[in-house]
XYZ file of C-alpha atoms in Angstrom:
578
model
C -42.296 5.458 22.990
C -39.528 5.633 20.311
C -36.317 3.069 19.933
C -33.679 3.907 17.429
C -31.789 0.782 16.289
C -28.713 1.155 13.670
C -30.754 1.920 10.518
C -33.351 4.571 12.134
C -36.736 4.339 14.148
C -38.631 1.055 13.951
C -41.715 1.133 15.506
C -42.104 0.446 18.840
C -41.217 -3.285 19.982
C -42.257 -5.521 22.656
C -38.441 -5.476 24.331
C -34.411 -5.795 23.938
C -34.807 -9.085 22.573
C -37.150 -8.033 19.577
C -35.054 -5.153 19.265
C -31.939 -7.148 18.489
C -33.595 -9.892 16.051
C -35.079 -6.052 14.104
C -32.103 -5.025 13.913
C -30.228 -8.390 12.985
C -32.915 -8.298 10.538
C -32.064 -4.830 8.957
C -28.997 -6.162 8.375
C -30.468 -8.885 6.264
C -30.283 -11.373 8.977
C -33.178 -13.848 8.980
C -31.499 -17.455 8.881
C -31.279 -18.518 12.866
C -30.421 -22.037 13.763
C -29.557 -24.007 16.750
C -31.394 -25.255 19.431
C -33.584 -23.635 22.579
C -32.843 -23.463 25.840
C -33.275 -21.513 29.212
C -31.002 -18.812 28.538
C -32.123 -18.135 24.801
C -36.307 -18.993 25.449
C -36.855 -15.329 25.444
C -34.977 -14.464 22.338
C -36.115 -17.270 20.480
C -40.280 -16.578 20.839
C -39.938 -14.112 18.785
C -38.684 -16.555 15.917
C -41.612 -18.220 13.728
C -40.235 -22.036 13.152
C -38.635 -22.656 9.861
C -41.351 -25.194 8.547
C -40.513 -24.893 4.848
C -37.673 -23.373 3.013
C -37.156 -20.366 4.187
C -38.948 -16.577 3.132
C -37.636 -13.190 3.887
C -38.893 -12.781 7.437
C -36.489 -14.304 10.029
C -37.208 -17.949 11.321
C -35.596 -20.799 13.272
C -34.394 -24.054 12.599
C -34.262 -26.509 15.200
C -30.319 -28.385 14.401
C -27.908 -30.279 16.531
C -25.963 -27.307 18.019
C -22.663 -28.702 16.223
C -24.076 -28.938 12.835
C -25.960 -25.581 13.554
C -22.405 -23.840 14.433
C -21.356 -24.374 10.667
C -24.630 -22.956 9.126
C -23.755 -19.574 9.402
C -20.473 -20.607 7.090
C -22.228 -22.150 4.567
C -24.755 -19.714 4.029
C -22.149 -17.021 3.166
C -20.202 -18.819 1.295
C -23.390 -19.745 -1.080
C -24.792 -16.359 -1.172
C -23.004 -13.791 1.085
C -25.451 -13.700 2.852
C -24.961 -13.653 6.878
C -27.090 -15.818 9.327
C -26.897 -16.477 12.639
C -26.573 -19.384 15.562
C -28.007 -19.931 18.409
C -27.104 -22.320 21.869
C -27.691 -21.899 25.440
C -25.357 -21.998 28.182
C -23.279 -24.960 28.879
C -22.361 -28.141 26.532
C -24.213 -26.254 24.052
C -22.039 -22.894 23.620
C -18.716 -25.110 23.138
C -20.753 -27.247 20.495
C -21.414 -24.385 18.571
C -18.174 -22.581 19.075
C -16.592 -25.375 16.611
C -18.241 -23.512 13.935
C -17.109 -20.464 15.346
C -13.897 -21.245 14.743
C -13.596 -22.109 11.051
C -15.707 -18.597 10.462
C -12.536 -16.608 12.436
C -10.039 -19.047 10.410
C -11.903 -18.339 6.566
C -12.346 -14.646 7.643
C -16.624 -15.302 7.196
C -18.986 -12.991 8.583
C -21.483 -14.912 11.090
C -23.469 -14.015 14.334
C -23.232 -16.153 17.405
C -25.561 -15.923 20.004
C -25.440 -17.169 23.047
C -26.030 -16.900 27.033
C -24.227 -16.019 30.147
C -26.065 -17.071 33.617
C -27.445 -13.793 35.670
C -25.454 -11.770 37.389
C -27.478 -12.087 40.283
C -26.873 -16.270 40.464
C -23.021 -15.442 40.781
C -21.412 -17.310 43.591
C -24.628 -19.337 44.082
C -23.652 -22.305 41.754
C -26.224 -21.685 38.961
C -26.838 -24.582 36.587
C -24.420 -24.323 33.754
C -22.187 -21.959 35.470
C -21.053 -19.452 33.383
C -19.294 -17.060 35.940
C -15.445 -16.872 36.965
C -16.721 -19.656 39.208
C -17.873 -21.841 36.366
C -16.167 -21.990 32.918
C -16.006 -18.315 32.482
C -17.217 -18.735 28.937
C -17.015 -15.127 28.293
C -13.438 -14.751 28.553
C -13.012 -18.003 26.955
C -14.484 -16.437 23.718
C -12.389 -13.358 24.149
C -9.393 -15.294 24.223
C -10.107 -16.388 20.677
C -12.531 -13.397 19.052
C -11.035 -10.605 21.203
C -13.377 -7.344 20.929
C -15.471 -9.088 18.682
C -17.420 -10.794 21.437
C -19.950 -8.400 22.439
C -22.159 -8.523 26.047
C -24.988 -7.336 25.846
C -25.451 -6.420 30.004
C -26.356 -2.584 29.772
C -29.846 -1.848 27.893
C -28.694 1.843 27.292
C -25.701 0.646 25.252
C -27.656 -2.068 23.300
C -28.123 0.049 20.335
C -24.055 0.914 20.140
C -23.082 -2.401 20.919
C -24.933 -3.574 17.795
C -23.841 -0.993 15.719
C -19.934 -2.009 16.796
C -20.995 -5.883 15.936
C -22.499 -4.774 12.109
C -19.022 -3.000 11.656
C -17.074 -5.983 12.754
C -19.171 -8.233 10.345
C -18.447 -5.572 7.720
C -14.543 -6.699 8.433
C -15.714 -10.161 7.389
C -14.954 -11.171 11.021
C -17.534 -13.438 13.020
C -18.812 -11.739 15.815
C -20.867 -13.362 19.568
C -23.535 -11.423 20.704
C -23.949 -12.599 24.703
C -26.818 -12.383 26.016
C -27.204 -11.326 30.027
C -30.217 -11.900 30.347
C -30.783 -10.091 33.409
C -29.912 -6.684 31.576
C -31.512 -7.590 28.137
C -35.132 -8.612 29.734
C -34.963 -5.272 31.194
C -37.915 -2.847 30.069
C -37.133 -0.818 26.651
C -35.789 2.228 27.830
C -37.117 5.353 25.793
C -33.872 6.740 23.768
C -32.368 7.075 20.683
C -28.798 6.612 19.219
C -27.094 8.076 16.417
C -26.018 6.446 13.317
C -22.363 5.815 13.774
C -20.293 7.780 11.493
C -18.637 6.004 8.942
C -14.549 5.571 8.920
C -13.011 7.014 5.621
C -11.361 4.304 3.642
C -7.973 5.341 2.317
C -7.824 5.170 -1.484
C -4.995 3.273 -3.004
C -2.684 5.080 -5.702
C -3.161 3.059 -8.471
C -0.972 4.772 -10.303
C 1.491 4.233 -8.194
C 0.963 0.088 -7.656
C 1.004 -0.022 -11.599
C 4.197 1.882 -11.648
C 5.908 -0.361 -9.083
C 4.033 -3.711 -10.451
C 5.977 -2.615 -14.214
C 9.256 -2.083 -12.722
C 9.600 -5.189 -10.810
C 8.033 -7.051 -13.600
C 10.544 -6.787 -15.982
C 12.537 -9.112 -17.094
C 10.497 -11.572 -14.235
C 8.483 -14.487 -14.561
C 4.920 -14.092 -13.160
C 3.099 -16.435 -11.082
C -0.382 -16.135 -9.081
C -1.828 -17.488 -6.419
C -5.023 -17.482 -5.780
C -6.906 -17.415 -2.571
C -10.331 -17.624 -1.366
C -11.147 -13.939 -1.038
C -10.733 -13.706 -4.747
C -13.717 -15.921 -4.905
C -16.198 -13.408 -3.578
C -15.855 -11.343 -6.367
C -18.836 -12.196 -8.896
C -16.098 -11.662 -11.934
C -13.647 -13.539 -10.334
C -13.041 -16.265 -13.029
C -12.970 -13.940 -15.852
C -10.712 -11.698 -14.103
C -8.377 -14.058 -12.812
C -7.999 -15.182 -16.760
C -8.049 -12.112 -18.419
C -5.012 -11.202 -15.934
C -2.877 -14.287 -16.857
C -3.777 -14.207 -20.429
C -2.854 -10.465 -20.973
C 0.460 -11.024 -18.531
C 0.854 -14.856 -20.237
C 1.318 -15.719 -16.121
C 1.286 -19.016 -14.918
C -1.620 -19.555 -12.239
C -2.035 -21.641 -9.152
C -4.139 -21.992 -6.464
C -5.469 -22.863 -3.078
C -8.356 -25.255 -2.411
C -10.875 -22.234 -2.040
C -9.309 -20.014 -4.135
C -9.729 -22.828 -7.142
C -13.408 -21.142 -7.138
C -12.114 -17.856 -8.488
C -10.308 -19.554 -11.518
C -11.852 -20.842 -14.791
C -11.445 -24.472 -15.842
C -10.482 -22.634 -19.167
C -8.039 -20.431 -17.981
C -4.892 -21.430 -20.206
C -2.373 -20.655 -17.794
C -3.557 -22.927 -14.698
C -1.191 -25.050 -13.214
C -3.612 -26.346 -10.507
C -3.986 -27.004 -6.856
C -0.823 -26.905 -4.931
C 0.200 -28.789 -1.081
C -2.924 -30.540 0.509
C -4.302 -32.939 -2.350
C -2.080 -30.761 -4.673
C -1.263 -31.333 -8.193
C 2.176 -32.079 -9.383
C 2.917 -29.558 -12.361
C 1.692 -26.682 -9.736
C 3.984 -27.658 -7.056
C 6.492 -27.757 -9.250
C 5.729 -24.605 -10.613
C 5.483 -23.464 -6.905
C 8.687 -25.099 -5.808
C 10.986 -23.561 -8.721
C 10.122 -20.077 -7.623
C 13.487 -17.748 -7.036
C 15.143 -14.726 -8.123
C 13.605 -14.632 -11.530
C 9.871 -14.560 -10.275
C 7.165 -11.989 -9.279
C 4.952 -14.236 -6.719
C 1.304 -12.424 -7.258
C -1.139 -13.184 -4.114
C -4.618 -12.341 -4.591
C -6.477 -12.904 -1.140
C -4.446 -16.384 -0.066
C -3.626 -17.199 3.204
C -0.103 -19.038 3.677
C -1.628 -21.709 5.470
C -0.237 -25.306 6.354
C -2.765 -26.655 3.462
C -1.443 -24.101 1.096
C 2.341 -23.407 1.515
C 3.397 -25.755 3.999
C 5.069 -23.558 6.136
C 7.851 -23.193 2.670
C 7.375 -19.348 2.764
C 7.185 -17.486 -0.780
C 10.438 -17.552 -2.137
C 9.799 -15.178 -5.537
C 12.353 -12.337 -5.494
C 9.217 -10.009 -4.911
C 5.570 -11.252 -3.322
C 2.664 -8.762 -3.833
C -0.080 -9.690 -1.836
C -4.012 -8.448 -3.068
C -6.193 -8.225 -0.602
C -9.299 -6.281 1.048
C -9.853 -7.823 4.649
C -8.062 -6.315 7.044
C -6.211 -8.287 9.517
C -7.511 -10.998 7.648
C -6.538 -14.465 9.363
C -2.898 -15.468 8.265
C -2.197 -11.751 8.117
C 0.238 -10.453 10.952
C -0.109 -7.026 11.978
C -1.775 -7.159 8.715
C 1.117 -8.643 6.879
C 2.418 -11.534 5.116
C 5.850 -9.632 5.207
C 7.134 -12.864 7.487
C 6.595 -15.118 5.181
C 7.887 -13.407 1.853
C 11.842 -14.413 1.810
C 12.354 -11.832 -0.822
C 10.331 -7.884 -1.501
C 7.159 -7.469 -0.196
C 4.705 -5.130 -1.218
C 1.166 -5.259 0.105
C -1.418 -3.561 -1.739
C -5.135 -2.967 0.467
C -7.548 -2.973 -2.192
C -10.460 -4.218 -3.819
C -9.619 -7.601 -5.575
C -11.346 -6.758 -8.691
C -10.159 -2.888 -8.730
C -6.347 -4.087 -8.444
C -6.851 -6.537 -10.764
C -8.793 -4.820 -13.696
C -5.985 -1.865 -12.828
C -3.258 -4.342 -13.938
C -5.349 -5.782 -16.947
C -6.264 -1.801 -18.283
C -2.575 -1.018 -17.941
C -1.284 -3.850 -20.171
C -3.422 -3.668 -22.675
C -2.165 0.570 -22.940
C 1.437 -0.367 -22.669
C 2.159 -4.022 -22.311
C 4.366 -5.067 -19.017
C 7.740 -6.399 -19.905
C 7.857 -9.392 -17.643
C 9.096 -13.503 -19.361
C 5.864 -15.132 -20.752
C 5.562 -18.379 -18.770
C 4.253 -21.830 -21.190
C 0.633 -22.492 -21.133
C -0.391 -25.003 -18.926
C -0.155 -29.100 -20.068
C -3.620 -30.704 -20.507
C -2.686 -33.420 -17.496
C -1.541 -31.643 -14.556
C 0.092 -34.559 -12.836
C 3.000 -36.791 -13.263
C 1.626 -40.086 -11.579
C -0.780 -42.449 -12.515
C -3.738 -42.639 -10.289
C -3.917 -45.835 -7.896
C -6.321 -48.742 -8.385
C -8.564 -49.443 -5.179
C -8.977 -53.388 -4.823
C -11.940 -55.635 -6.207
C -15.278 -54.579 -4.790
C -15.153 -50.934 -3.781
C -15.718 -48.023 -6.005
C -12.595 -46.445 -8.165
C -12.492 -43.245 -6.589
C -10.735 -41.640 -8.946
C -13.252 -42.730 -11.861
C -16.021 -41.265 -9.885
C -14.792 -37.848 -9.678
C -13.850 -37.875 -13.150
C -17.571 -39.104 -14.080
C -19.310 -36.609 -11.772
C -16.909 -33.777 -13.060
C -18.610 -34.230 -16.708
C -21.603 -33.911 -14.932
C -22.168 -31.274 -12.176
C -25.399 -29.566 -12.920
C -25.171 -25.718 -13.603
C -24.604 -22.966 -10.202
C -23.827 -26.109 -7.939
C -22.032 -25.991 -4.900
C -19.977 -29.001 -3.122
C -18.619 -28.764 0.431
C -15.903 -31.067 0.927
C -15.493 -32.483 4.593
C -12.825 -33.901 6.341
C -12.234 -37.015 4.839
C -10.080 -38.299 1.482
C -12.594 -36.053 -0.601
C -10.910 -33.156 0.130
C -7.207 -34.253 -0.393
C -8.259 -36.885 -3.230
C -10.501 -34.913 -5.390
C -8.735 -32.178 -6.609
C -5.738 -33.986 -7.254
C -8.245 -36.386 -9.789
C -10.125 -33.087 -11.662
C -6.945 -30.757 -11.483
C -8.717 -28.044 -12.701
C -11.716 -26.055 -11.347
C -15.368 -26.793 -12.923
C -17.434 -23.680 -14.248
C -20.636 -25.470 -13.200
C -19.909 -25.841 -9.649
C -17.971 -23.965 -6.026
C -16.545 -26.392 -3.627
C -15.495 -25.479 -0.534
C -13.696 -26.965 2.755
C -13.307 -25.370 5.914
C -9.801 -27.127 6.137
C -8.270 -24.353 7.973
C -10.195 -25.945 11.320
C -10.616 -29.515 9.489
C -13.367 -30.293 11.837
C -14.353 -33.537 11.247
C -18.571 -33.623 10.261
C -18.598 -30.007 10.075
C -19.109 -29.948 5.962
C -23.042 -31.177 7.078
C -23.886 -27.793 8.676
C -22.088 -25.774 5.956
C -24.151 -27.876 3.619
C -27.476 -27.438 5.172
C -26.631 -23.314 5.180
C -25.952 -23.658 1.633
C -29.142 -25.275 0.634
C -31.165 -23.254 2.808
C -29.052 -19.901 1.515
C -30.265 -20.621 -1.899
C -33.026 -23.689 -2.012
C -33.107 -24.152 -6.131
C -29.460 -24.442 -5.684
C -27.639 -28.008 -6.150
C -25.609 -28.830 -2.998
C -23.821 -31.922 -2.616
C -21.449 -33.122 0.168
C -18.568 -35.703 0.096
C -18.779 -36.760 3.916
C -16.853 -39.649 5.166
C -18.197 -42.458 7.815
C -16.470 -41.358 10.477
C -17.404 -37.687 9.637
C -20.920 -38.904 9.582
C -20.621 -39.739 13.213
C -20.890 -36.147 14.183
C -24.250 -35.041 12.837
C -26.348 -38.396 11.921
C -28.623 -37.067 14.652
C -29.652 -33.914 12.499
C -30.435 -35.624 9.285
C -34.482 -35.770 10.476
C -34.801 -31.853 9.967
C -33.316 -31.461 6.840
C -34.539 -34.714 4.932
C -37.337 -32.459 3.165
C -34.238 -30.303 1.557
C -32.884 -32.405 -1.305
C -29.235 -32.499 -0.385
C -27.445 -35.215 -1.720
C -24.410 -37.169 0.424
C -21.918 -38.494 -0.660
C -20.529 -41.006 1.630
C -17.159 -42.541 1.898
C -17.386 -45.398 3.412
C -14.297 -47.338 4.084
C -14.703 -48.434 7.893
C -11.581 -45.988 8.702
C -10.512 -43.062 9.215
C -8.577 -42.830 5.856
C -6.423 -39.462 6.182
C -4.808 -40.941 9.711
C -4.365 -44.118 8.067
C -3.113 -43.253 4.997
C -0.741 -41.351 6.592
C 0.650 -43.023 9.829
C 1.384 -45.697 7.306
C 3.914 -43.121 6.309
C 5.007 -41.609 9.759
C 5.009 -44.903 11.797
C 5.591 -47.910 9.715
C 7.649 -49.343 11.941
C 4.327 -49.431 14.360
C 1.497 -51.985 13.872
C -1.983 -50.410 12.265
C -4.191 -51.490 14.837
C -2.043 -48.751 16.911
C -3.224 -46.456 14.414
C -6.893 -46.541 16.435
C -7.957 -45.132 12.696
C -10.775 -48.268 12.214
C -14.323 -47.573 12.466
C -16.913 -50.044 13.020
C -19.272 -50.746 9.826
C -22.900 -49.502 9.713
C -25.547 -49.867 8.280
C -25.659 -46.064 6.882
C -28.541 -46.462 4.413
C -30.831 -47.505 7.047
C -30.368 -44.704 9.314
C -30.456 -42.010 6.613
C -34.305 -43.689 5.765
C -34.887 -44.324 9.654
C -34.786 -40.403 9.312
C -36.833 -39.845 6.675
C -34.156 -39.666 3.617
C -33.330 -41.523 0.345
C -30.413 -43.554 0.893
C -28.745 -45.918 -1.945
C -25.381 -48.038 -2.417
C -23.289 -47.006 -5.081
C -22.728 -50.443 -7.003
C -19.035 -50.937 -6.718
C -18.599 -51.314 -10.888
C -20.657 -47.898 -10.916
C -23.687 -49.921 -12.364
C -26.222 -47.905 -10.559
C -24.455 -44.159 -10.804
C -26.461 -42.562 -14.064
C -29.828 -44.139 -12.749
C -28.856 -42.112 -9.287
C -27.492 -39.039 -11.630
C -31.170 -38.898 -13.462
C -32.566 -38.696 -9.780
C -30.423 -35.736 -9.037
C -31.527 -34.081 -11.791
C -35.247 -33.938 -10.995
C -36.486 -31.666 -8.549
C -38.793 -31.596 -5.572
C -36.677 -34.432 -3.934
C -36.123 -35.242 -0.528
C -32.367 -35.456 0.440
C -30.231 -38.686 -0.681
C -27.536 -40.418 1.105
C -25.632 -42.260 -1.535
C -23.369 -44.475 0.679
C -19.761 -44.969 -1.500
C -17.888 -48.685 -1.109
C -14.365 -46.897 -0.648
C -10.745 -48.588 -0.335
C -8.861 -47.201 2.382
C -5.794 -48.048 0.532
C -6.519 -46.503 -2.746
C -4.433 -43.212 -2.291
C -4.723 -40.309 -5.022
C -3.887 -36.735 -3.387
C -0.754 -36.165 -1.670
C -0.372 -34.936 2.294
C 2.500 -33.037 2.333
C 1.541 -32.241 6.328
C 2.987 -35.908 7.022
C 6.479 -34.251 6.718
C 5.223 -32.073 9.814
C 4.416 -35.047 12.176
């Protein structure tokens, strides 16, 4: 007997369920995480357990479904590599579906697997209902993927149905693969499916983008932004400076984007809106009839733009993903307020198109001033006696990041306070946030992917306590990984604090409900098997802990941060939206 997955004829395999984790693994698929269950036993004995970090054959990692939903994310984002998650029916498909989310809302590629009860139980009140009669989980996920939730309940179309998932993932969309178990245990049946045929990609007239970019150009100021999809591109940093150099065009940037822009790029202005810095939103702000607005792979999100709109005369948005999220009907043409011309391309294609043309025939647009070397206006606040000076921390461990490091940021002051502090991107090290869902504890899962994307690979996370709250119980299987944790702890939860002080003086805080009770956080992090340590408030302790960061073979540290609720540094322009 024969099968024919997407890539061909693998031998023959024991059933459906070895045929999908084949051809998941064709696809360079062998990261699964999440935890058993009824509906996903017979998938899953097929999977070796990930003991140790991991090798090229596919294994799986026993996580808290939560943490495990946000693997997937921070795999790709260390490596581009995809990976998948895996949760039974019930409590555990909405736990991992919080992950699910942020992948749709950063346009990352990630499998989801998960169960649907038999057909045969419907009406008969099957434990963890998943019919019309239950929570009707499938349309549920339909209601937020659409046609990217794919169930798998007809052997004969297993084959297509996976080949329609790998071209969905090829959109940089996250895709669920549901398993009906009644269909999928089914016996292999004996036939064979053609490749499908690949769509032809329209080519771009370069010519013809150059020619418009001169003419609108001239006599214009030019400004970028740049997004996160600009950040995929390997050359991203040099291109993104080469292009303002060569166009003398001031830069700014979104929070993931920052990782496509050089710390020694010239014309950087900095971060602008969430945690933004004050010369870029300036920059940002003064944009009008004089201006060419440049958009290479941003969203317009609330973090980014703050529902302001781009206000340049002319917006050209750069990007490759179609319908990628903030795009409608693949568009940003509702939120330009002047021209809008949007170019499908390759970021890097566009780019060096626009760099190549210059340099034959230089465009005539206003040269914009190089950057200032301090990119903000205000001093940074002082926290009070006996916690840590936030802002003197991120300025120490900016001069320090080790080489190809990667940060995740989670949803606490971290990632509104520490861009504002370092301004400017840092060569030696990505940081990310999945803002877009700001899903409090989901950094730890994105972490963990990270790490076990690429183990020689620095990761560190800046968590906060009550971030911590959501995935304490999964520090026992990754203690052996050597992540380090940053951990804010300032018995609140700082971002509602900080800024209900602003919305609602007139009410009392302990309305605010923001206070969180203290812990003991050290203790639990060794209960499970980690290295845990107080940062010493005067930063005594911080290059004995740095020298133990930079050895390797480590388990995982928790390094638990004395923080001052009331120091504020990064700005929250969202308040004005409450």
């Amino acid at each position: 007997m024969t099968l024919s997955n997407l890539y061909g004829n693998p031998p023959c395999v024991a059933d459906n369920y070895q045929l999908i984790i084949d051809t998941l693994t064709e696809w360079g698929i062998t990261l699964y995480t999440g935890v058993t269950g009824g509906g996903v036993i017979h998938l899953l004995k097929h999977l070796p357990p990930l003991d140790d970090l991991p090798a090229d054959d596919p294994a799986f990692l026993t996580l808290g479904e939560y943490s495990a939903g946000f693997v997937p994310l921070g795999h790709y984002l260390a490596s581009g590599r995809i990976a998948a998650a895996v949760a039974t029916t019930g409590a555990a498909t909405k736990l991992i579906s919080c992950g699910l989310s942020d992948a749709k809302l950063h346009d990352i590629p990630a499998v989801f697997i998960v169960p649907v009860s038999g057909s045969h139980t419907e009406g008969f009140s099957p434990l963890q209902d998943t019919s019309v009669y239950g929570s009707n989980i499938v349309a549920q996920l339909q209601a937020e993927l659409g046609e990217a939730v794919f169930v798998l309940n007809d052997p004969f179309l297993l084959t297509a149905q996976l080949a329609a998932a790998k071209a969905t993932l090829d959109r940089s969309k996250p895709v669920v693969l549901v398993l009906d178990n009644d269909a999928v245990g089914s016996k292999v049946p004996e036939y064979t499916t053609s490749l499908p045929e690949e769509e032809p990609v329209e080519e771009y007239d370069l010519d013809a983008f150059v020619a418009t970019f001169r003419h609108v150009t001239n006599d214009k100021r030019v400004v970028v932004l740049v997004g996160e999809e600009m950040a995929r591109y390997p050359n991203a940093k040099l291109l993104t400076t080469d292009f303002c150099k060569q166009l003398q065009a001031a830069a700014i940037w979104s929070i993931n984007g920052a990782n496509a822009v050089s710390q020694y790029n010239p014309y950087g202005y900095g971060y602008i809106s969430f945690g933004g810095n004050d010369h870029a939103m300036a920059l940002f702000n003064s944009l009008g009839e004089q201006d060419v607005l440049v958009v290479l792979g941003a969203c317009p999100d609330e973090y980014t733009i703050n529902f302001s709109g781009f206000k340049a005369a002319h917006t050209f948005f750069l990007g490759n993903i179609f319908q990628a999220y903030g795009l409608v009907d693949n568009s940003l043409r509702h939120v330009a307020k002047g021209e809008y011309h949007h170019v499908n391309g390759s970021l890097d294609v566009l780019v060096n198109a626009l760099i190549s043309a210059s340099l034959r025939y230089p465009f005539t647009n206003i040269p914009a001033a190089k950057a200032p070397a301090d990119l903000n206006d205000r001093p940074f606040a002082a926290p009070r006696e006996g916690y840590v000076n936030m802002a003197t921390l991120y300025q120490r461990l900016n001069q320090w990041w080790p080489a190809h490091s990667l940060g995740i940021d989670d949803v606490c002051l971290a990632y509104k306070d520490r861009q504002y502090v370092t301004q400017r991107p840092n060569d030696h090290i990505d940081f990310y946030s999945l803002y877009r869902g700001s899903a409090m504890g989901g950094a730890f899962g994105a972490a963990v992917g990270a790490k076990l994307s690429v183990p020689h690979r620095p990761v560190f996370l800046f968590t906060g306590d009550g971030c911590f709250r959501l995935f304490a119980g999964s520090l026992g299987e990754v203690s052996h990984l050597g992540m380090v944790i940053f951990l804010l702890n300032n018995e609140s939860l700082s971002i509602v604090e900080q800024g209900l002080e602003k919305v609602l003086p007139e009410v009392a805080s302990p309305h605010y409900h923001a206070r969180v009770a203290a812990i003991d956080y050290c203790a639990m992090a060794r209960a499970c098997g980690w290295e845990a340590v107080r940062l010493q408030p005067d930063l005594g302790n911080l290059n004995a802990l740095l020298h133990r960061m930079e050895m390797e073979g480590q388990r995982s540290l928790l390094i638990e941060v004395p923080v001052d609720h009331q120091q504020e540094l990064g700005q929250n322009p969202r308040l004005k939206n409450l």
